[in-house]
Short mmCIF file of C-alpha atoms in Angstrom, two decimals:
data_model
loop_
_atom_site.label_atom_id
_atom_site.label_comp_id
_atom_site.label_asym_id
_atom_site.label_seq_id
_atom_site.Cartn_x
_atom_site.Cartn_y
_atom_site.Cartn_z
CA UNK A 1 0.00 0.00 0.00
CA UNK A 2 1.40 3.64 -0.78
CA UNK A 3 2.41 5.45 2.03
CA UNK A 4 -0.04 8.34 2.67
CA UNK A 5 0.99 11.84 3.49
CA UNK A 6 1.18 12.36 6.79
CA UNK A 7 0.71 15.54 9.02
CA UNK A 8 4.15 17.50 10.30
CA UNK A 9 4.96 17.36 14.13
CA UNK A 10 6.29 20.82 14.38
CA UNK A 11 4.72 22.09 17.53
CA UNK A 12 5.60 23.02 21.17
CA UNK A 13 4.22 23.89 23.94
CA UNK A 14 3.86 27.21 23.87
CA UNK A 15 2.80 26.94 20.27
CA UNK A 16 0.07 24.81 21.18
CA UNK A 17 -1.02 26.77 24.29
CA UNK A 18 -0.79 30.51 22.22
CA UNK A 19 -3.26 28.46 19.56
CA UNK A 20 -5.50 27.57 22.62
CA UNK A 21 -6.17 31.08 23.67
CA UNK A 22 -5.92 32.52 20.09
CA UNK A 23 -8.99 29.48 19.57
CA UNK A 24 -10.59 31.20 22.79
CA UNK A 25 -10.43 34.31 21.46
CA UNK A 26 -9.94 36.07 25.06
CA UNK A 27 -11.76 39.34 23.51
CA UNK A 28 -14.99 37.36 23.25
CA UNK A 29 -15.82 38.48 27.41
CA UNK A 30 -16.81 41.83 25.33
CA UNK A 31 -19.26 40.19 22.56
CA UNK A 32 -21.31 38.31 24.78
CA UNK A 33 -21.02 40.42 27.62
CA UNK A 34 -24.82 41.82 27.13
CA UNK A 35 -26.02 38.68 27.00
CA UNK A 36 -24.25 37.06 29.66
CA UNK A 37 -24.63 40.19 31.80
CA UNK A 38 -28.85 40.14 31.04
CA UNK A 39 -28.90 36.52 31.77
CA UNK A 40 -27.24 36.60 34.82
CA UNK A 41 -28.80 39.79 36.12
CA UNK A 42 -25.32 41.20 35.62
CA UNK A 43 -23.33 38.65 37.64
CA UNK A 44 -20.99 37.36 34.31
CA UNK A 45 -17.50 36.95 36.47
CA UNK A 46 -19.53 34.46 38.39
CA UNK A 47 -20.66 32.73 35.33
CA UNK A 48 -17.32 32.48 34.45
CA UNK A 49 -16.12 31.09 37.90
CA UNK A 50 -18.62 28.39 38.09
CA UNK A 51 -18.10 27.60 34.00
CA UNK A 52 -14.11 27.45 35.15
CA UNK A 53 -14.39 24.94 37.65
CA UNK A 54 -16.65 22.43 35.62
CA UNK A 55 -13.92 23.33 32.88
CA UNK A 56 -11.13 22.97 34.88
CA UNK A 57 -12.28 19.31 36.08
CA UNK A 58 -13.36 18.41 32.29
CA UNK A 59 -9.41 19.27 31.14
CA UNK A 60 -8.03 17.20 33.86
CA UNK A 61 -9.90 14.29 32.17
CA UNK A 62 -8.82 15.18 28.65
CA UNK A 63 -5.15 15.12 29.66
CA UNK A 64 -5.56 11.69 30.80
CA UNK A 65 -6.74 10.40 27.86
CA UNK A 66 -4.42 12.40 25.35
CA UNK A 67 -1.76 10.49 27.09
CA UNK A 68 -3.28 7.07 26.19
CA UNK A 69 -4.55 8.43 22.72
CA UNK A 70 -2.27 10.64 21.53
CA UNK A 71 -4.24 10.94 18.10
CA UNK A 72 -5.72 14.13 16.78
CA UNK A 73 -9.98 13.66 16.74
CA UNK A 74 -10.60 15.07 20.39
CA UNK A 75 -13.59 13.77 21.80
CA UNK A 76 -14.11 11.89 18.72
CA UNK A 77 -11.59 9.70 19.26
CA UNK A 78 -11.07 9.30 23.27
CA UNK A 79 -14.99 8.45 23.32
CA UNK A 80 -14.43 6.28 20.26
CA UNK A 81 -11.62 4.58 22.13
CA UNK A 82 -12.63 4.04 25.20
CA UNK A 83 -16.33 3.57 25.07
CA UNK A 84 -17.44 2.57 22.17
CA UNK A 85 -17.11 3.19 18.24
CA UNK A 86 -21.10 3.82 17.59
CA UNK A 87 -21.10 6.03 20.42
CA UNK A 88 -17.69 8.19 19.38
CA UNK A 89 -19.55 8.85 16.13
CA UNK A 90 -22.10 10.44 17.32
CA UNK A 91 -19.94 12.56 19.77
CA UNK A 92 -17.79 13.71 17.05
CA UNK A 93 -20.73 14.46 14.96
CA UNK A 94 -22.04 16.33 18.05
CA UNK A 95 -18.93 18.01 18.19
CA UNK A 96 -18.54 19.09 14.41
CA UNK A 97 -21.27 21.90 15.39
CA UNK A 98 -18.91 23.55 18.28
CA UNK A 99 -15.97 23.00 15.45
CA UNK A 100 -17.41 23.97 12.23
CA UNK A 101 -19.84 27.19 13.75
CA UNK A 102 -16.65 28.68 15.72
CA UNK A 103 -15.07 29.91 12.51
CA UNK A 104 -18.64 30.86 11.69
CA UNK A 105 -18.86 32.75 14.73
CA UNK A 106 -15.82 34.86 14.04
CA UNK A 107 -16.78 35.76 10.44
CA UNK A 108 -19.68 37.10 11.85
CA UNK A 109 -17.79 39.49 14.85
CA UNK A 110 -15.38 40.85 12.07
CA UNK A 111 -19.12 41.71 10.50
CA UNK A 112 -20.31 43.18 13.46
CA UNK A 113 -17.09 45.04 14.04
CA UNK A 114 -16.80 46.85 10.41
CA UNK A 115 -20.50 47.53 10.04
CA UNK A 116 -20.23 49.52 12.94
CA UNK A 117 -17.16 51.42 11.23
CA UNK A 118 -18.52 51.46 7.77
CA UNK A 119 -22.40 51.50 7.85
CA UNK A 120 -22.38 52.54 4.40
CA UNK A 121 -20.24 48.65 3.07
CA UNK A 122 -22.33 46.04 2.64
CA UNK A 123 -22.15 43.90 5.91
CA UNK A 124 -21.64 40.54 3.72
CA UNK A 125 -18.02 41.40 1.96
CA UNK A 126 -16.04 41.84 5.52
CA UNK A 127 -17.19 38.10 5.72
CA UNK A 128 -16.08 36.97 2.26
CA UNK A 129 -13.06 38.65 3.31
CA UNK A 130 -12.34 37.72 6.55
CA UNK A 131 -12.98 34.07 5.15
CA UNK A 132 -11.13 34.47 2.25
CA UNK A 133 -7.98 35.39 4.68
CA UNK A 134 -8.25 32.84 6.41
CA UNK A 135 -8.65 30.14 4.76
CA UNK A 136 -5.90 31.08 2.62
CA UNK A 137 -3.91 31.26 6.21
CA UNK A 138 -4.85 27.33 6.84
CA UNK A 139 -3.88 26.18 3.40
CA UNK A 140 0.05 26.46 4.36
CA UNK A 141 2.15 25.39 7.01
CA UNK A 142 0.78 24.93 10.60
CA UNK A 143 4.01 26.80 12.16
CA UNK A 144 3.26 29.89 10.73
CA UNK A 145 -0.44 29.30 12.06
CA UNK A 146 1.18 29.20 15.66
CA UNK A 147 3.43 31.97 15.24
CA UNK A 148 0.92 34.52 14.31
CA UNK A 149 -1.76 32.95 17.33
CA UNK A 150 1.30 33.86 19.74
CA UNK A 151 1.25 37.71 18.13
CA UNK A 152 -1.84 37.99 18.19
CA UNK A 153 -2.39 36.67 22.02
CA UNK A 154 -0.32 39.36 23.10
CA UNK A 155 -2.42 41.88 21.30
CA UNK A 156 -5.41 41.18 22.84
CA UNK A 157 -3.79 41.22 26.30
CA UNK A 158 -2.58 44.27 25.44
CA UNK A 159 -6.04 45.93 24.74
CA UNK A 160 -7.31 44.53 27.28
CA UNK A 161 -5.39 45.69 30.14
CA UNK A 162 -5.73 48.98 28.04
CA UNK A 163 -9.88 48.38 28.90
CA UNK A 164 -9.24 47.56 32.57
CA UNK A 165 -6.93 50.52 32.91
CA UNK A 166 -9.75 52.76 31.75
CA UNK A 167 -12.17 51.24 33.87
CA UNK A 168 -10.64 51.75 36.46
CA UNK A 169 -10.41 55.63 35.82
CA UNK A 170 -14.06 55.98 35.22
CA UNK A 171 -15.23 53.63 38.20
CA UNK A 172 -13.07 55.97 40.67
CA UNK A 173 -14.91 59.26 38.72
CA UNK A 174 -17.89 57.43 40.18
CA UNK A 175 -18.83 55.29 36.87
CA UNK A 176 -20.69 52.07 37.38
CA UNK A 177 -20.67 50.73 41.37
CA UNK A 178 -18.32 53.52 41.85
CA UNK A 179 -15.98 50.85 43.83
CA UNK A 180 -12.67 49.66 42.04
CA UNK A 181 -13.10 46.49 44.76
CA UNK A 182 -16.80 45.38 45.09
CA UNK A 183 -18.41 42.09 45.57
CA UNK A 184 -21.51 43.30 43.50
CA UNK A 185 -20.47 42.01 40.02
CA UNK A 186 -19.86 38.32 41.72
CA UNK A 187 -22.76 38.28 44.31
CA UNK A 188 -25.86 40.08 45.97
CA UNK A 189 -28.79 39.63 48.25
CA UNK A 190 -30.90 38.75 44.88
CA UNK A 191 -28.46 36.75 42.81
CA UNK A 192 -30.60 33.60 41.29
CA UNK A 193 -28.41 30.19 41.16
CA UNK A 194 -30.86 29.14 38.40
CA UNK A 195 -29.80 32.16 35.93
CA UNK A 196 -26.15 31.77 37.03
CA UNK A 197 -25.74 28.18 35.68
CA UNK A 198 -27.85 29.22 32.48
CA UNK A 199 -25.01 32.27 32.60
CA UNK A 200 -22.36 29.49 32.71
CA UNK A 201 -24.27 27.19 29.74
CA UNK A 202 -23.69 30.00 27.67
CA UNK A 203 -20.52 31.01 28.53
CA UNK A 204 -18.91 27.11 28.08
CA UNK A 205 -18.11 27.90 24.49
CA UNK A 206 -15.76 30.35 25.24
CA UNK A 207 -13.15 27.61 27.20
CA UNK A 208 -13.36 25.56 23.29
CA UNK A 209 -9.52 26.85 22.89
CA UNK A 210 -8.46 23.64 25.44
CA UNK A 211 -10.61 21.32 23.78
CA UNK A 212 -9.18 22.44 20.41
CA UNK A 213 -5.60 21.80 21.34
CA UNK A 214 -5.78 18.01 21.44
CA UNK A 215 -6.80 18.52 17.57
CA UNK A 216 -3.22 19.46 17.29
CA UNK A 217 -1.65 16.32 18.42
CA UNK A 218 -0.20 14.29 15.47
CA UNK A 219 1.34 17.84 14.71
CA UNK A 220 3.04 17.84 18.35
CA UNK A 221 6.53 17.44 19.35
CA UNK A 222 6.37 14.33 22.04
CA UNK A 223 2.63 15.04 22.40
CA UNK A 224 2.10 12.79 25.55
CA UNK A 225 3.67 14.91 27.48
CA UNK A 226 3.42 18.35 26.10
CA UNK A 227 -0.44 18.33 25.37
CA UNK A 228 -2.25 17.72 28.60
CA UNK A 229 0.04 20.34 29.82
CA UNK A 230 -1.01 22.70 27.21
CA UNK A 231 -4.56 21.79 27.74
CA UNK A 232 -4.65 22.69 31.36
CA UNK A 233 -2.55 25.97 30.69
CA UNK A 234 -4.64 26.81 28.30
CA UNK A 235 -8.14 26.37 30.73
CA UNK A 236 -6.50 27.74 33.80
CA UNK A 237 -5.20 30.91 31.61
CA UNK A 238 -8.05 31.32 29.46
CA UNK A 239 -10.70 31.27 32.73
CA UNK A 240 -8.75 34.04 34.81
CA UNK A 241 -8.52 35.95 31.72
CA UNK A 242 -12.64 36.12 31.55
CA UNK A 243 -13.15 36.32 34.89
CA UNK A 244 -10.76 39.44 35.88
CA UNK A 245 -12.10 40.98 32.52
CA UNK A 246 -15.65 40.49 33.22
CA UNK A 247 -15.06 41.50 36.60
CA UNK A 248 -14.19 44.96 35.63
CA UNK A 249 -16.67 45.28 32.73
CA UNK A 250 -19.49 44.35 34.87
CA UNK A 251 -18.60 46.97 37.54
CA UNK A 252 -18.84 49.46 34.63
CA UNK A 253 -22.19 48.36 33.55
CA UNK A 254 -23.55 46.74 36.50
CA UNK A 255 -26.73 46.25 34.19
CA UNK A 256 -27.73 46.32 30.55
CA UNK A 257 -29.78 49.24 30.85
CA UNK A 258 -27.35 51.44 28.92
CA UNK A 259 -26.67 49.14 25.39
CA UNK A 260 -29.25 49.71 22.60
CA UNK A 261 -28.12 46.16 21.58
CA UNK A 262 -26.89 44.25 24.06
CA UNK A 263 -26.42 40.79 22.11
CA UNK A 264 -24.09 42.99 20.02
CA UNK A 265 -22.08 44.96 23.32
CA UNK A 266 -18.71 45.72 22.01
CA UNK A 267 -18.63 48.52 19.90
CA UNK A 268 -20.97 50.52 22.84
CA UNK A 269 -18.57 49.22 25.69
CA UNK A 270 -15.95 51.01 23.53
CA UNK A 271 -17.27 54.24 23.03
CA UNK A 272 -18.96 54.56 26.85
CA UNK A 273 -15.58 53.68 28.17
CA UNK A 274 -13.61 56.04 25.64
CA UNK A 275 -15.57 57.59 23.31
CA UNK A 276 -15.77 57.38 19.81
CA UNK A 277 -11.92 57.63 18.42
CA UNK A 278 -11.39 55.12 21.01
CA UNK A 279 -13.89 52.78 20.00
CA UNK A 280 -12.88 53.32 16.05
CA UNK A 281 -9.28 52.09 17.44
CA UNK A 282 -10.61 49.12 19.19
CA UNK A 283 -12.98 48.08 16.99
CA UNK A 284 -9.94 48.01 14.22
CA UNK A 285 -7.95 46.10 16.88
CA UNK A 286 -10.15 43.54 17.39
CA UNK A 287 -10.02 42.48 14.16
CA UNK A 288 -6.73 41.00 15.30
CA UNK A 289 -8.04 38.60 17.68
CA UNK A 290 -10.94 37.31 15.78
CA UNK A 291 -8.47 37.08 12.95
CA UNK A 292 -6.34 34.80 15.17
CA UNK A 293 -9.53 32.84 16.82
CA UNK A 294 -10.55 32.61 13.20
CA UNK A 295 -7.09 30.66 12.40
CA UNK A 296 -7.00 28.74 15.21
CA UNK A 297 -10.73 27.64 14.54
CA UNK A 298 -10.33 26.81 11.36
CA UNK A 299 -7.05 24.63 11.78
CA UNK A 300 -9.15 22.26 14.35
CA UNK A 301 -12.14 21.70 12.47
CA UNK A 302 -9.83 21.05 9.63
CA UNK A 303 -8.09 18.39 11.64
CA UNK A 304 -11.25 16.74 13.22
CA UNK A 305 -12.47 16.04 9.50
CA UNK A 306 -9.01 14.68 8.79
CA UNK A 307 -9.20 11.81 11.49
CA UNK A 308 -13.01 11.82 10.74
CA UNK A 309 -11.98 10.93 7.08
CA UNK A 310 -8.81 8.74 8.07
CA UNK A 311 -11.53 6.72 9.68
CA UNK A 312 -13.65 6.53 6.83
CA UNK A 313 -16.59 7.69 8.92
CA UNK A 314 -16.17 10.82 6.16
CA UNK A 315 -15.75 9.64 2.59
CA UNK A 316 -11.60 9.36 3.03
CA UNK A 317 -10.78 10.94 -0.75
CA UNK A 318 -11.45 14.06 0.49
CA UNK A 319 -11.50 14.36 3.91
CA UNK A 320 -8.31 12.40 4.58
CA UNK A 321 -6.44 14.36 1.86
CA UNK A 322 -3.03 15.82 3.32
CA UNK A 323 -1.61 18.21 0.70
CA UNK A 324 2.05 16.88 -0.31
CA UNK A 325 3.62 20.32 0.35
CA UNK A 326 2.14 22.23 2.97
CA UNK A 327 1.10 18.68 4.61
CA UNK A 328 -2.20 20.44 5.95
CA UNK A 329 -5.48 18.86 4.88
CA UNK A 330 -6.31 21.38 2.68
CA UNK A 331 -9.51 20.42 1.18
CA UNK A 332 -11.07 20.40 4.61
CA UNK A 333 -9.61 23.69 4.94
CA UNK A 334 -11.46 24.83 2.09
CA UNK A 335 -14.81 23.30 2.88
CA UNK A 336 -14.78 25.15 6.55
CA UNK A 337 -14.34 28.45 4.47
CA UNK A 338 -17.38 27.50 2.42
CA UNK A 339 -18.98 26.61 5.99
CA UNK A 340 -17.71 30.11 7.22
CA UNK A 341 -19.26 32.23 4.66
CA UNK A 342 -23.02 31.31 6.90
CA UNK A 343 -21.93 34.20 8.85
CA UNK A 344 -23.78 35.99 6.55
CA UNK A 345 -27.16 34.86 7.68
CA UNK A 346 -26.27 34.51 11.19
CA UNK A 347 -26.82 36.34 14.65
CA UNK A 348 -24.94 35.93 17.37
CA UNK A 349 -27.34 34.41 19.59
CA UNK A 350 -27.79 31.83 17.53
CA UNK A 351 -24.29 30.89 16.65
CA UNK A 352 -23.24 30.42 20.26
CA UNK A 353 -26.64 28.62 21.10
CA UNK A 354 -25.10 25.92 18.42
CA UNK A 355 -21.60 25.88 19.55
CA UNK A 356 -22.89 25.21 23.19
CA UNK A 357 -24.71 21.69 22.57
CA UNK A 358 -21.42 19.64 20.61
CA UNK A 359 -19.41 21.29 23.60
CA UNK A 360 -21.00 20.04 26.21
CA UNK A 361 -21.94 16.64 24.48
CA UNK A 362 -17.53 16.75 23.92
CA UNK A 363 -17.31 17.77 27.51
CA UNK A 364 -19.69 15.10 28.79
CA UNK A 365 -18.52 12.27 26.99
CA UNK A 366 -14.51 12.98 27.66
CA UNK A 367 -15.31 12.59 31.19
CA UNK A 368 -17.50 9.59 31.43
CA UNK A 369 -14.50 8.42 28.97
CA UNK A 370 -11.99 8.10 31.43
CA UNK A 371 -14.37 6.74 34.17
CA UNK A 372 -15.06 3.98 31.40
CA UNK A 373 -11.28 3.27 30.22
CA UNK A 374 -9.33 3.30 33.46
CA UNK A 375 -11.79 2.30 36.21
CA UNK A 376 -13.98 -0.74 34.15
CA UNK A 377 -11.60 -1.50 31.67
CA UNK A 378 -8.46 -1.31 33.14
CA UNK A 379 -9.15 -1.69 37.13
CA UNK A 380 -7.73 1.48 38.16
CA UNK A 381 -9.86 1.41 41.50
CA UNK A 382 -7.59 -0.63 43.87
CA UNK A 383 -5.83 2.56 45.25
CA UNK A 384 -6.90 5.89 46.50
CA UNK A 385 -5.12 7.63 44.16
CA UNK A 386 -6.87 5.45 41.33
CA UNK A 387 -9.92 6.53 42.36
CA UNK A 388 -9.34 9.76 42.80
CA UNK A 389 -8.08 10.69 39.41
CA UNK A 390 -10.22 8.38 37.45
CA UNK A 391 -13.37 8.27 39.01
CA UNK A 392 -14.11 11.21 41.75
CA UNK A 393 -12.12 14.11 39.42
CA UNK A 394 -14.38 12.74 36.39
CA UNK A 395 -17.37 12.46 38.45
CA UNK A 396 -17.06 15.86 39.42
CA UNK A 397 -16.16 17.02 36.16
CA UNK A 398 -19.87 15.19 34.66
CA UNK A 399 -21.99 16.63 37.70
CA UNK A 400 -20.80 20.16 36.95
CA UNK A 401 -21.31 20.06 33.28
CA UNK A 402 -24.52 17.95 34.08
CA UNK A 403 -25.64 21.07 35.90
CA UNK A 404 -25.20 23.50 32.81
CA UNK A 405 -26.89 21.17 30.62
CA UNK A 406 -29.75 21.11 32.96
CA UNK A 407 -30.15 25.01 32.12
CA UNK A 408 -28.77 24.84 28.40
CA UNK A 409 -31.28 27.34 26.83
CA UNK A 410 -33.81 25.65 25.06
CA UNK A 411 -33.08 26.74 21.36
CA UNK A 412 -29.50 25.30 22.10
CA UNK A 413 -31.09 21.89 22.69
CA UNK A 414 -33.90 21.64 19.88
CA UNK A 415 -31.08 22.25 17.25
CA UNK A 416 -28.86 20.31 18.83
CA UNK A 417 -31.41 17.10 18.95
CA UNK A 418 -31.91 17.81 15.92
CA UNK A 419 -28.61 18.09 14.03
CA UNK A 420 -27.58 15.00 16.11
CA UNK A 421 -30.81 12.93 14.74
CA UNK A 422 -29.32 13.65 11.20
CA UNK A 423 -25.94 12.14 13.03
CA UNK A 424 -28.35 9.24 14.10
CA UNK A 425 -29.54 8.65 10.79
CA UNK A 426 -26.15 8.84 8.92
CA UNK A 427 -24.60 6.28 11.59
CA UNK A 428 -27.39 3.61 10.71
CA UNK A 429 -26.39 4.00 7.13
CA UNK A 430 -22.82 3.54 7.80
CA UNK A 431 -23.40 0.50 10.45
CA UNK A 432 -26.24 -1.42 8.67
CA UNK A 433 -28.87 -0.36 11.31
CA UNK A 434 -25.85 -0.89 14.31
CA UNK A 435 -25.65 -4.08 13.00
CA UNK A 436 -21.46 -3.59 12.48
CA UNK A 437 -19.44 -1.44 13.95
CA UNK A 438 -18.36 2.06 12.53
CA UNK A 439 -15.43 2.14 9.91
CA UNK A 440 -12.05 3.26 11.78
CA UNK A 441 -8.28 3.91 10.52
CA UNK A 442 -6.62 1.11 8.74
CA UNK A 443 -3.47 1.28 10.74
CA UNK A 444 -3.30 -0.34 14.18
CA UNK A 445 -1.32 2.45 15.67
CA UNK A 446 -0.67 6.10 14.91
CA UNK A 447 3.39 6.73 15.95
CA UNK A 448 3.92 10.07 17.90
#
């Protein structure tokens, strides 16, 4: 059989980790601020703090399994792997909506962003463009991917301290609560625990970048070590990052009272906090992270469809294709541009009420993954330590996101159920009606 092209291991782990957070897209705490902040009656850092730690348990989980399946495919593969092959399928297909919407969702912030700029310019060429870029971007090497992620990270720290620093100035001219220190934005006499975990539902998307990273494995330098590192870095980093940010945000604008459209909050957080040549500069800025977020996006989804193919799940002609000289899988590349250019059509809302349901399906499944590989399957339950890491960690990590699926908003679910009963309905085809299992790579082992 001819040897097929295979993907480069280039990567390291700061490479992986600046891709995580590019992925993230730290800047997004501004986009969905209004409708975090009116869900929550304006409590987002504590959205984020009680999304973290259901996070932060979830990413404990997926570093135990990269180490035993140290295969690009994600949640796709561990639950394929250590559950079962029917029930991996429909996981990854699950997944594909988190993976293939993100891009999505930043062609449609670079709309937002230069519609409010250039009113006049029809709203759908900064999305042709922005796509265009991109995918372009993805075609080539994956180094040069990483190295403009790590730029662009920086950037967006940058303007955000930039944001907090102003903040700060207007909440001691008596802005906001007035307080540079207050507990309001985290917790008050009426805070609701119900709209909190809804806050947190919605808010899950935002952690994707550490989910994303174990995309990059087969393109990792000694990837059993250096990705679960880079996965918790990337959670850990990514959650203080919201939470500090939202922190000061929401002590601005302890309500929503004040945004004309608060599902769209940016551009007005810009201009309240520094008027309008301010918000002109940021709003050209930003472009910079949802450029990178748009890159990093792009490259996973890319990669997911690669294994997806390689398994033959995918018709493997195309989606298995590794281009001979930029060994990227370039045709999947090119079909998440075509994806990308929904962003057209879309709202915000209703991106991120997508992208919630295949991440907490991913999120769910990872977990329950490792309680199912090392505790049944391989008897990891004869010492505390066993039990500890393999079945209380991933226990806790299940209630927690079992708790923000419990208040998933209800559009979230109904096309979730339903893009997964299309995901049903394909599997049967593939599997004779379950009756044989689920086509998977040829080769018994992937070398890392």
């Amino acid at each position: 059989m001819q040897d097929q092209v295979q993907l480069n291991k280039t990567l390291k782990l700061w490479q992986i980790v600046m891709m995580g957070l590019a992925y993230m897209t730290p800047m997004v705490v501004f986009d969905t601020f209004g409708i975090i902040s009116g869900e929550t009656d304006g409590h987002v850092p504590t959205a984020y703090i009680i999304a973290l730690v259901g996070i932060l348990f979830t990413a404990a989980s997926y570093g135990k399994l990269v180490k035993v399946f140290p295969e690009a495919g994600s949640a796709y593969t561990y639950t394929r792997k250590a559950i079962n092959g029917h029930l991996g399928f429909l996981v990854g297909w699950a997944s594909l909506l988190d993976y293939l919407f993100l891009p999505m969702v930043n062609a449609l912030l670079c709309r937002i962003y230069f519609t409010a700029l250039f009113p006049n310019v029809p709203s759908w060429i900064w999305v042709v463009v922005f796509v265009g870029l991109v995918t372009f971007l993805n075609l080539t090497s994956v180094n040069i991917l990483a190295n403009f992620n790590a730029f662009f990270v920086f950037i967006q720290v940058a303007i955000m301290l930039v944001f907090i620093v102003l903040v700060i100035k207007g909440l001691m001219n008596g802005e906001g609560t007035g307080e540079v220190f207050s507990i309001q934005p985290l917790i008050n006499e009426g805070i609701n625990m119900s709209t909190l975990i809804t806050g947190a539902s919605l808010v899950c998307f935002s952690f994707l970048g550490f989910d994303a990273v174990t995309t990059l494995s087969e393109e990792t330098q000694d990837a059993k070590k250096t990705i679960p590192k880079a996965i918790f870095l990337t959670a850990l980093w990514g959650g203080v990052i919201f939470i500090v940010t939202s922190y000061f945000i929401q002590s601005y604008f302890p309500d929503i009272s004040r945004f004309k459209h608060p599902d769209e909050a940016l551009p007005e957080i810009a201009l309240y906090i520094g008027g309008k040549m301010f918000q002109s500069v940021i709003l050209v800025l930003t472009f910079i992270p949802t450029f990178a977020s748009g890159l990093a996006a792009h490259a996973s989804v890319s990669r997911l469809l690669y294994v997806m193919g390689r398994d033959r799940v995918f018709p493997k002609k195309w989606f298995a294709y590794v281009h001979p000289k930029w060994k990227t899988p370039a045709l999947n590349a090119i079909l998440v541009g075509i994806i990308s250019l929904s962003a057209i059509f879309f709202n915000l809302t209703t991106a991120t009420s997508l992208i919630n349901f295949g991440a907490l399906m991913a999120f769910t499944f990872v977990n329950l993954s490792v309680i199912n590989y090392f505790i049944i399957r391989k008897k990891q339950y004869k010492s505390i330590k066993g039990i500890i890491n393999y079945l209380i960690f991933p226990l806790c990590g299940t209630v927690m996101i079992g708790l923000l699926w419990a208040n998933v908003e209800a559009s979230s679910l109904i096309m979730g159920v339903s893009w997964l009963t299309v995901g049903i309905l394909y599997l049967m085809y593939l599997t004779k009606a379950f009756r044989v299992a689920p086509p998977k790579y040829e080769e018994e082992e992937i070398q890392m």
